[in-house]
CSV table of N, CA and C in Angstrom, one decimal:
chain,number,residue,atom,x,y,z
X,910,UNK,N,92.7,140.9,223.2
X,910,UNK,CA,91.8,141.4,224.2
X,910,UNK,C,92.1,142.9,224.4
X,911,UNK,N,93.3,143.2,224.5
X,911,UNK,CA,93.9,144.7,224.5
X,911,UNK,C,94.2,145.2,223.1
X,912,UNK,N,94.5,144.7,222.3
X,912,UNK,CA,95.0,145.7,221.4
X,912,UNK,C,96.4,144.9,221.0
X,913,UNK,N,97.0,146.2,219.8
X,913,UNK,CA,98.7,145.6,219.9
X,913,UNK,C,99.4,146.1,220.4
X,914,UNK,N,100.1,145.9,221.1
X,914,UNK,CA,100.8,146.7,221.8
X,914,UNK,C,101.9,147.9,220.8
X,915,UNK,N,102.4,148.8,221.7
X,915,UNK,CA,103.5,149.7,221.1
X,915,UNK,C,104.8,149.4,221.4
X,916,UNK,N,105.0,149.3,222.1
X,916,UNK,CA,106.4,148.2,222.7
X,916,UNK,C,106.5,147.3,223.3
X,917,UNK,N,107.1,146.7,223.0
X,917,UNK,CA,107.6,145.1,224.0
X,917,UNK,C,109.2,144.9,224.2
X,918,UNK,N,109.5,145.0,226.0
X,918,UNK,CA,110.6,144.8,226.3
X,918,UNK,C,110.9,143.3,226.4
X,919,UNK,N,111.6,142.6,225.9
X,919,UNK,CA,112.1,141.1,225.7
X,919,UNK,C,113.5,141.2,226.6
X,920,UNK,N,113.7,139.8,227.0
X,920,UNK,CA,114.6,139.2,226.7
X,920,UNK,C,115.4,138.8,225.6
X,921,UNK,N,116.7,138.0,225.4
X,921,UNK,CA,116.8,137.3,224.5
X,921,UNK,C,116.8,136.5,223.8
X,922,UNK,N,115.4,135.6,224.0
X,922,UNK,CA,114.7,134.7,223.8
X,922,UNK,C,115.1,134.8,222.3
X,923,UNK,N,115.5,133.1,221.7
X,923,UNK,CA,115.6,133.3,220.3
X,923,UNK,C,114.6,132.9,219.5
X,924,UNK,N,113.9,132.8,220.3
X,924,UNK,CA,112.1,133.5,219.8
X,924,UNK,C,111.6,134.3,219.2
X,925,UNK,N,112.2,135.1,220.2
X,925,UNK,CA,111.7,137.0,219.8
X,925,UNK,C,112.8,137.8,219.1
X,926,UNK,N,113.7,137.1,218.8
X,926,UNK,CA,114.4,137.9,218.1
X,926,UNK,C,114.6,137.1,216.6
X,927,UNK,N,113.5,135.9,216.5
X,927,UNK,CA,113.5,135.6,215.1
X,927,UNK,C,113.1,135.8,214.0
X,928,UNK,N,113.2,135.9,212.8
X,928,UNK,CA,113.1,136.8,211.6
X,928,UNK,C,111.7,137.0,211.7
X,929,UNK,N,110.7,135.6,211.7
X,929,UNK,CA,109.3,136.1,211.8
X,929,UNK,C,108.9,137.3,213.2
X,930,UNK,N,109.3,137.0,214.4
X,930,UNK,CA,108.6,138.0,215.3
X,930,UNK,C,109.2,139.0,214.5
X,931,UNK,N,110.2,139.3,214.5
X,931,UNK,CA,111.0,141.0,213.7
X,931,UNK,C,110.0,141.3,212.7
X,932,UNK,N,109.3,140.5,211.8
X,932,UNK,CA,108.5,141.0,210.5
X,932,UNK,C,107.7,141.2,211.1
X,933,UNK,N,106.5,140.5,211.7
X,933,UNK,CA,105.5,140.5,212.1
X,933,UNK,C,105.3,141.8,213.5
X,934,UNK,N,106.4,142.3,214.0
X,934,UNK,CA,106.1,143.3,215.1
X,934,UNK,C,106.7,144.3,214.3
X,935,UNK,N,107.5,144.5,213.3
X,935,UNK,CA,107.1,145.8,212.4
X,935,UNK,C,106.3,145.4,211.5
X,936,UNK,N,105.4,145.0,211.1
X,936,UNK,CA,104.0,145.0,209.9
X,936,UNK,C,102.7,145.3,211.1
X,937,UNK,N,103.3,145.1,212.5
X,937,UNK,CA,101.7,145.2,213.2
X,937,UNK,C,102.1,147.3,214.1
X,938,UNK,N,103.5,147.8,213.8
X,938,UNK,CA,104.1,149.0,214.0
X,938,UNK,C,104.4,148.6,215.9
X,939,UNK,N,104.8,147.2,215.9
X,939,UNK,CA,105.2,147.1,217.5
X,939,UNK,C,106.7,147.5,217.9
X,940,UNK,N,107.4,148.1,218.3
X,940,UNK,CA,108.8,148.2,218.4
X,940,UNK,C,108.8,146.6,219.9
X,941,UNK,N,110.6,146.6,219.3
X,941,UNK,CA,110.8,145.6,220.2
X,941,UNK,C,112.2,146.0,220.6
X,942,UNK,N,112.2,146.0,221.9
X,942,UNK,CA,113.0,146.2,222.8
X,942,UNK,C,114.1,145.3,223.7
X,943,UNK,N,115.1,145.3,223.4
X,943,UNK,CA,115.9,143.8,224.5
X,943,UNK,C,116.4,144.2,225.7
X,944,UNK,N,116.3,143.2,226.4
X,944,UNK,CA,117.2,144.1,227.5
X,944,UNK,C,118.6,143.1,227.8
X,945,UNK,N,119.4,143.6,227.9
X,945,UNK,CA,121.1,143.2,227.9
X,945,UNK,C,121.2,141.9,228.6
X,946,UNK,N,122.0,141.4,227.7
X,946,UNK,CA,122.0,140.1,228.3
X,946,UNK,C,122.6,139.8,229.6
X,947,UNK,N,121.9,139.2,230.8
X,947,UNK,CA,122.3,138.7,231.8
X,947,UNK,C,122.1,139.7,232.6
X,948,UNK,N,121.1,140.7,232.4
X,948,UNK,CA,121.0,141.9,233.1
X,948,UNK,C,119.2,142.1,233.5
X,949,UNK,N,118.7,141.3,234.4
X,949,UNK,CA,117.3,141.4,234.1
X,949,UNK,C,116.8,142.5,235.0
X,950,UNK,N,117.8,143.5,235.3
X,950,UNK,CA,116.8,144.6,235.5
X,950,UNK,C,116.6,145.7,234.6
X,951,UNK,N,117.2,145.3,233.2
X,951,UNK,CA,116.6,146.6,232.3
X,951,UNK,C,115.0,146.7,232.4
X,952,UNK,N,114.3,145.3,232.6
X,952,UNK,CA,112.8,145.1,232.7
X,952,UNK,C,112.7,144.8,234.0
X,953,UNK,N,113.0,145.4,234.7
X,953,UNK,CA,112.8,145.8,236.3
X,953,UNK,C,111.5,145.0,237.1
X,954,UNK,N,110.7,146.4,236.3
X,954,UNK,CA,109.2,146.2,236.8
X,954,UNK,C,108.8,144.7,236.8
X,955,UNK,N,108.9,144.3,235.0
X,955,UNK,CA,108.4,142.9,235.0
X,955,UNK,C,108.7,141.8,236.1
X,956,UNK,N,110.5,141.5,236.1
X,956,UNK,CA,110.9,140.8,237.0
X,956,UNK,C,110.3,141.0,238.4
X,957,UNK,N,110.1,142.1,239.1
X,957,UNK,CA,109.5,142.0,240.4
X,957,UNK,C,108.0,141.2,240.3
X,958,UNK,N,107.5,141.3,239.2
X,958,UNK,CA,106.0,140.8,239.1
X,958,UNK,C,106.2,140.0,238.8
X,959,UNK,N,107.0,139.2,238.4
X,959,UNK,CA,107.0,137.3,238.2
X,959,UNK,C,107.9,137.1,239.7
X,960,UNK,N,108.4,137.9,240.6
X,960,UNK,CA,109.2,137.5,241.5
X,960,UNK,C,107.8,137.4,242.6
X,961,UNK,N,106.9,138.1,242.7
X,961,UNK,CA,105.8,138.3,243.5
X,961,UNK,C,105.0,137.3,243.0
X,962,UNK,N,104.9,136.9,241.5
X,962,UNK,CA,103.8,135.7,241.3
X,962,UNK,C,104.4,134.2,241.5
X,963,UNK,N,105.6,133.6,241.9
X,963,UNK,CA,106.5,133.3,242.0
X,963,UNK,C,106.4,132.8,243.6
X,964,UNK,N,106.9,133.8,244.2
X,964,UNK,CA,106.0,133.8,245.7
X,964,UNK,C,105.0,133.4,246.3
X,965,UNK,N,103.7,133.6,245.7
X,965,UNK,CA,102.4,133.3,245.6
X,965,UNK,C,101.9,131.9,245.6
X,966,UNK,N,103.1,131.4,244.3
X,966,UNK,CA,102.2,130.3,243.8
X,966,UNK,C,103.1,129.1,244.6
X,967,UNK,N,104.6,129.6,245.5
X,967,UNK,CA,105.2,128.4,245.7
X,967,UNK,C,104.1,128.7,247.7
X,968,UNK,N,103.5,129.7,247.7
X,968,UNK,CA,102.6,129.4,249.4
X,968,UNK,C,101.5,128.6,248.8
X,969,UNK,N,101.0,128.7,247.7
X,969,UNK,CA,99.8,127.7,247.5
X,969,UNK,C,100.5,125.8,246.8
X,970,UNK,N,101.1,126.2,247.0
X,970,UNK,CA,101.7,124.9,245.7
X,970,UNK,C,103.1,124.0,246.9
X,971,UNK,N,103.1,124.8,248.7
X,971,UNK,CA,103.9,124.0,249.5
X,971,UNK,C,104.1,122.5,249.1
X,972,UNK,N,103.3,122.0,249.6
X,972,UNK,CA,103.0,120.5,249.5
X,972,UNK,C,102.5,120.0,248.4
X,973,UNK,N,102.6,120.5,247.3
X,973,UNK,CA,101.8,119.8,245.8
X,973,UNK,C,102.7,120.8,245.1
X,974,UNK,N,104.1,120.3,244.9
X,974,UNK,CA,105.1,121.5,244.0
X,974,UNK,C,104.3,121.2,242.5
X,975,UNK,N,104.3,119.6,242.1
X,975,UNK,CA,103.4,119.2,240.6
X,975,UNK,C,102.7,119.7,240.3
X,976,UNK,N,101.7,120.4,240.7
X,976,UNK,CA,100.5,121.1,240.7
X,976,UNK,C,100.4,122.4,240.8
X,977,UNK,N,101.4,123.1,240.4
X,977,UNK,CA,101.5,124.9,239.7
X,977,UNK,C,100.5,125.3,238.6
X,978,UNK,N,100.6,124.8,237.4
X,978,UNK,CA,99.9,125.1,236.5
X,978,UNK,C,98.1,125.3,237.2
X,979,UNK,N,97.9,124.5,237.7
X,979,UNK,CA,96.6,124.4,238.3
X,979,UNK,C,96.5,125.4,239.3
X,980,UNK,N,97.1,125.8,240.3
X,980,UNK,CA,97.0,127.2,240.7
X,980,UNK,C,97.0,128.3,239.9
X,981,UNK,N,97.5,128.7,239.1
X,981,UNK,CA,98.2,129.8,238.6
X,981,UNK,C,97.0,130.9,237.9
X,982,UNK,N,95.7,130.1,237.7
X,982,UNK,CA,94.7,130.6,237.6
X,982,UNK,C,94.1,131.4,238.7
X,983,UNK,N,94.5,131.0,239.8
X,983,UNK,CA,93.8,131.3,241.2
X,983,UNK,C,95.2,132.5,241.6
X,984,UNK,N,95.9,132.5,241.5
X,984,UNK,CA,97.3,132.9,241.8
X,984,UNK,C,97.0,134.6,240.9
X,985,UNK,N,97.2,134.4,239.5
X,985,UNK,CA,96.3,135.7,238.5
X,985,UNK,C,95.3,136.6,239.3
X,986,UNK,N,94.4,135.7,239.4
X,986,UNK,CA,93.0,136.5,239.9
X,986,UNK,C,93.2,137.1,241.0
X,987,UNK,N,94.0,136.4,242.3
X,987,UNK,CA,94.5,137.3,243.4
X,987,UNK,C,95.4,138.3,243.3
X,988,UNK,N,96.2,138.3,242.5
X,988,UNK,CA,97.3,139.2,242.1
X,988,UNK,C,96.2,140.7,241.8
X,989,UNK,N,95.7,140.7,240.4
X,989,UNK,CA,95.1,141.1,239.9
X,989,UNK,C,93.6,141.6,240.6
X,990,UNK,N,93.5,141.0,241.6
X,990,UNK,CA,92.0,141.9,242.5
X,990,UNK,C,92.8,142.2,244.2
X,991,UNK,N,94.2,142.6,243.9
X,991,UNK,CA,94.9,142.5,245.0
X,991,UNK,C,95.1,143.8,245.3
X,992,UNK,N,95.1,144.7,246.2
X,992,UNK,CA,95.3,146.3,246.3
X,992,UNK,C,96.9,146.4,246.1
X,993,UNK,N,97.3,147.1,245.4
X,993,UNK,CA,98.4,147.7,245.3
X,993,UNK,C,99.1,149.5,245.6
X,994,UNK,N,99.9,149.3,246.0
X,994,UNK,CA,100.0,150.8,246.9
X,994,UNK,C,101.2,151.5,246.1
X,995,UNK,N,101.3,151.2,244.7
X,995,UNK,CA,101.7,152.1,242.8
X,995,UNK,C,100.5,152.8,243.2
X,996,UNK,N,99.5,152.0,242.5
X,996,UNK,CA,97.6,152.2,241.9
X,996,UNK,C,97.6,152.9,242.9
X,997,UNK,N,97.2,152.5,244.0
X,997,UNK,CA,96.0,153.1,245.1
X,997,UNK,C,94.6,152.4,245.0
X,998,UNK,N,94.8,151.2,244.3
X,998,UNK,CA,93.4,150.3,244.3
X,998,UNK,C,94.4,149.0,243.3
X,999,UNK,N,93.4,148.0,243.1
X,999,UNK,CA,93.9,146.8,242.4
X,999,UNK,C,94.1,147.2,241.3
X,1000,UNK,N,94.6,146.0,240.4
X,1000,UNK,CA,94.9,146.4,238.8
X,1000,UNK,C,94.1,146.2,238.0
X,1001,UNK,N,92.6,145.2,238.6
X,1001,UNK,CA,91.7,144.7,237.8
X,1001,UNK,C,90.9,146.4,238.0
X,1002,UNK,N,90.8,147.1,239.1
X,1002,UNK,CA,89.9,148.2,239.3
X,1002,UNK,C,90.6,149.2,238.1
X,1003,UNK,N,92.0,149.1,238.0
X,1003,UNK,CA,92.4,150.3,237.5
X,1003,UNK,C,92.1,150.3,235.7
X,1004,UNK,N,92.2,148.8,235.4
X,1004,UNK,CA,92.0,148.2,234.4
X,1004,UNK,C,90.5,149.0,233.7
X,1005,UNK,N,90.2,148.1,234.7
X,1005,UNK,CA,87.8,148.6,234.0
X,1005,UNK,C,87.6,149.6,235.1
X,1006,UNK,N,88.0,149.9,235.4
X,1006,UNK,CA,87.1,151.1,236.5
X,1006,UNK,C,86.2,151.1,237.2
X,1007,UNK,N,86.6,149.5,238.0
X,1007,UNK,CA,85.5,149.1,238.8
X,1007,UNK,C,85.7,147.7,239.6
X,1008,UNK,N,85.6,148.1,240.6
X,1008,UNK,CA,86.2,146.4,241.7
X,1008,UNK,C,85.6,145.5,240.4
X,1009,UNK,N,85.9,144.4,241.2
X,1009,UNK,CA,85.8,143.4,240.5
X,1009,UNK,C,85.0,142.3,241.4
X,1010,UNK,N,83.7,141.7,240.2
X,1010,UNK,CA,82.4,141.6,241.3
X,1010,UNK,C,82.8,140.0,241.4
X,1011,UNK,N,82.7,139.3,242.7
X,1011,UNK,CA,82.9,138.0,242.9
X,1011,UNK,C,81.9,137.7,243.9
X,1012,UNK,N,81.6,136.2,243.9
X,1012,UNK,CA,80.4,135.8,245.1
X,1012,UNK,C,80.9,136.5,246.0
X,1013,UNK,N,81.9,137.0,246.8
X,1013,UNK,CA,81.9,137.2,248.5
X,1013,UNK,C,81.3,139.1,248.2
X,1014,UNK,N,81.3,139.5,246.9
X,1014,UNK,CA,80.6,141.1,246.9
X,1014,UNK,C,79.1,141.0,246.5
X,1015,UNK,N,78.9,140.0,245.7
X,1015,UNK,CA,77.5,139.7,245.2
X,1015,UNK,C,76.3,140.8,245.9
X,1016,UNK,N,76.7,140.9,247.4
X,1016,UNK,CA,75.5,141.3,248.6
X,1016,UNK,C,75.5,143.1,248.5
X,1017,UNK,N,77.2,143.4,248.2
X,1017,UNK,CA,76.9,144.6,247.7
X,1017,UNK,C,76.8,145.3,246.5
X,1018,UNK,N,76.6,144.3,245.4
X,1018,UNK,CA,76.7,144.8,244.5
X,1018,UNK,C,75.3,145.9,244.0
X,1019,UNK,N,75.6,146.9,243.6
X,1019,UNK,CA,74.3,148.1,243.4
X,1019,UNK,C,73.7,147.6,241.6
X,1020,UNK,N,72.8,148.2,241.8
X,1020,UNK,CA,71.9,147.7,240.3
X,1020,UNK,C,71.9,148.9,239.7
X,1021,UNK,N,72.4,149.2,239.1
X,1021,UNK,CA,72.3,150.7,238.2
X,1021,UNK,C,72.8,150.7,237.0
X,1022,UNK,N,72.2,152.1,236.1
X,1022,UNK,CA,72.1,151.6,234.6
X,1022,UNK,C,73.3,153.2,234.8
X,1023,UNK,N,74.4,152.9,233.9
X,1023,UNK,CA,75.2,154.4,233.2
X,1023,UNK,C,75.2,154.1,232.0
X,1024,UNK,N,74.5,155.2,231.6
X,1024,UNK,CA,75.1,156.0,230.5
X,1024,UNK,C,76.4,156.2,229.7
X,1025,UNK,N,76.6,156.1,228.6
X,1025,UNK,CA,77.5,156.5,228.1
X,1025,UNK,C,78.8,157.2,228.5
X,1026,UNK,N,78.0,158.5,228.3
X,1026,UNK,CA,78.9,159.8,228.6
X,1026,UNK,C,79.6,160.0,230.0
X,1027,UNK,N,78.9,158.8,231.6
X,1027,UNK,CA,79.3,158.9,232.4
X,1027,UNK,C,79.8,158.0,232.7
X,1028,UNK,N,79.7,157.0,232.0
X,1028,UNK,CA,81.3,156.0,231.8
X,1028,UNK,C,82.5,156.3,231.6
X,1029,UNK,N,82.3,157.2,229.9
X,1029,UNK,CA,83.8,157.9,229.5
X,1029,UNK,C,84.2,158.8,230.8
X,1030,UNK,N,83.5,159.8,231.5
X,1030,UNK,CA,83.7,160.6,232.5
X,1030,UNK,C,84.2,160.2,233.5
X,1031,UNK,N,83.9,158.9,233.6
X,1031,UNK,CA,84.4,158.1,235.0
X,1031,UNK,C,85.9,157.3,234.3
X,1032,UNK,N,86.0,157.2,233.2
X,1032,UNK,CA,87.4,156.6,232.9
X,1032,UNK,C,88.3,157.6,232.9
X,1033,UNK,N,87.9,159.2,232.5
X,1033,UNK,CA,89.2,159.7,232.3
X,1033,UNK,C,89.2,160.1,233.4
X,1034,UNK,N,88.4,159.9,234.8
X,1034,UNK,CA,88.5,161.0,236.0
X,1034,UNK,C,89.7,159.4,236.2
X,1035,UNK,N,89.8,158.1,236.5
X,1035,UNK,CA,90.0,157.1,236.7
X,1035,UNK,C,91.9,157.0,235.9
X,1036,UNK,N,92.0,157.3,234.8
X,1036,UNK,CA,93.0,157.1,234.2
X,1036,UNK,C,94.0,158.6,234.7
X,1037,UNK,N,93.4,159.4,235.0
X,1037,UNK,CA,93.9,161.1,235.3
X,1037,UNK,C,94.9,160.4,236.8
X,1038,UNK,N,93.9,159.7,237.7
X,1038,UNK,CA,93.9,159.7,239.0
X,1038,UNK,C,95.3,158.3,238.8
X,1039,UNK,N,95.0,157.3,238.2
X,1039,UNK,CA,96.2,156.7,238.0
X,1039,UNK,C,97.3,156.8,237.8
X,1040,UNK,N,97.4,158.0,236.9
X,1040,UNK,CA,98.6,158.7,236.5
X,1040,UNK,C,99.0,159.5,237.5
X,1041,UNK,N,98.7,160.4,238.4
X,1041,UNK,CA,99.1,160.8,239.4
X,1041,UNK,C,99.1,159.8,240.5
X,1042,UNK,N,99.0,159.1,241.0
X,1042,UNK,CA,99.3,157.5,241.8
X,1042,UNK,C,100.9,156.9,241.3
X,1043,UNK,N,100.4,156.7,240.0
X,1043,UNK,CA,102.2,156.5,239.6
X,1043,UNK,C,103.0,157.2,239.6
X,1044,UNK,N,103.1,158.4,239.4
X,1044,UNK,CA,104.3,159.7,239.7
X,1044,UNK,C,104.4,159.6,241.0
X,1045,UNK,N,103.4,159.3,241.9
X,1045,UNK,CA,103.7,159.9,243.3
X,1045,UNK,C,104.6,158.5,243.7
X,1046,UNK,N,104.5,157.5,243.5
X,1046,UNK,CA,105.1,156.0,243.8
X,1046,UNK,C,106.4,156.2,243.3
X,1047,UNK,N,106.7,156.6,241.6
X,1047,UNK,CA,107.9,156.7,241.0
X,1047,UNK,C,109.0,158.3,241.4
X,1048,UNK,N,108.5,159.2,242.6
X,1048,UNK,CA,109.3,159.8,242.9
X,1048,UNK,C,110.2,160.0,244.4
């Protein structure tokens, strides 16, 4: 859906450190990254975002612990159309450059045709503006 990635920070899953992922993430030019064993904050970031999805899914899943996987769809989508104050908007907005339309917006949603050129114009004003969002969060 995205692409291939350029790096991937792992664990050390003996998964990802088996001969095939090794061949196959250099034949696709992915570097792979570990982070020290028994140290999971080399991947910091990530860990806070499973510690927050984590959270989430044991308020929806109180009384029905069996029944995780079946949230976790709903759990995503809220995460993901959730304001975050890195961004300065959700991750799905920062993603496409543009809320994300669900029945409860349906009423506002505008009808209009863009152009090309004011698409790309609106992603790099959009990707410029996220990168200054993250410096200002990361200093």
């Amino acid at each position: 859906l995205h692409g291939v990635p350029e790096l991937i920070i792992s664990d050390r899953d003996p998964r990802m450190m088996s001969r095939f992922w090794q061949t196959l993430n250099t034949s696709l030019g992915t570097k792979l990254n570990f982070s020290s064993a028994y140290h999971p904050e080399t991947d910091g970031q990530t860990e806070r975002v499973n510690q927050v999805l984590e959270d989430m899914l044991r308020m929806y899943c109180m009384d029905q612990q069996y029944k995780w996987e079946e949230y976790l769809p709903l759990v995503e989508f809220a995460y993901n159309n959730t304001y975050h104050s890195s961004l300065k908007m959700a991750p799905f907005e920062a993603l496409y450059g543009r809320k994300c339309r669900t029945p409860v917006s349906w009423d506002s949603v505008e009808d209009r045709v863009v152009i090309r050129p004011e698409i790309l114009t609106e992603m790099e004003q959009q990707v410029k503006l996220i990168r200054e969002r993250l410096k200002e969060a990361a200093d």
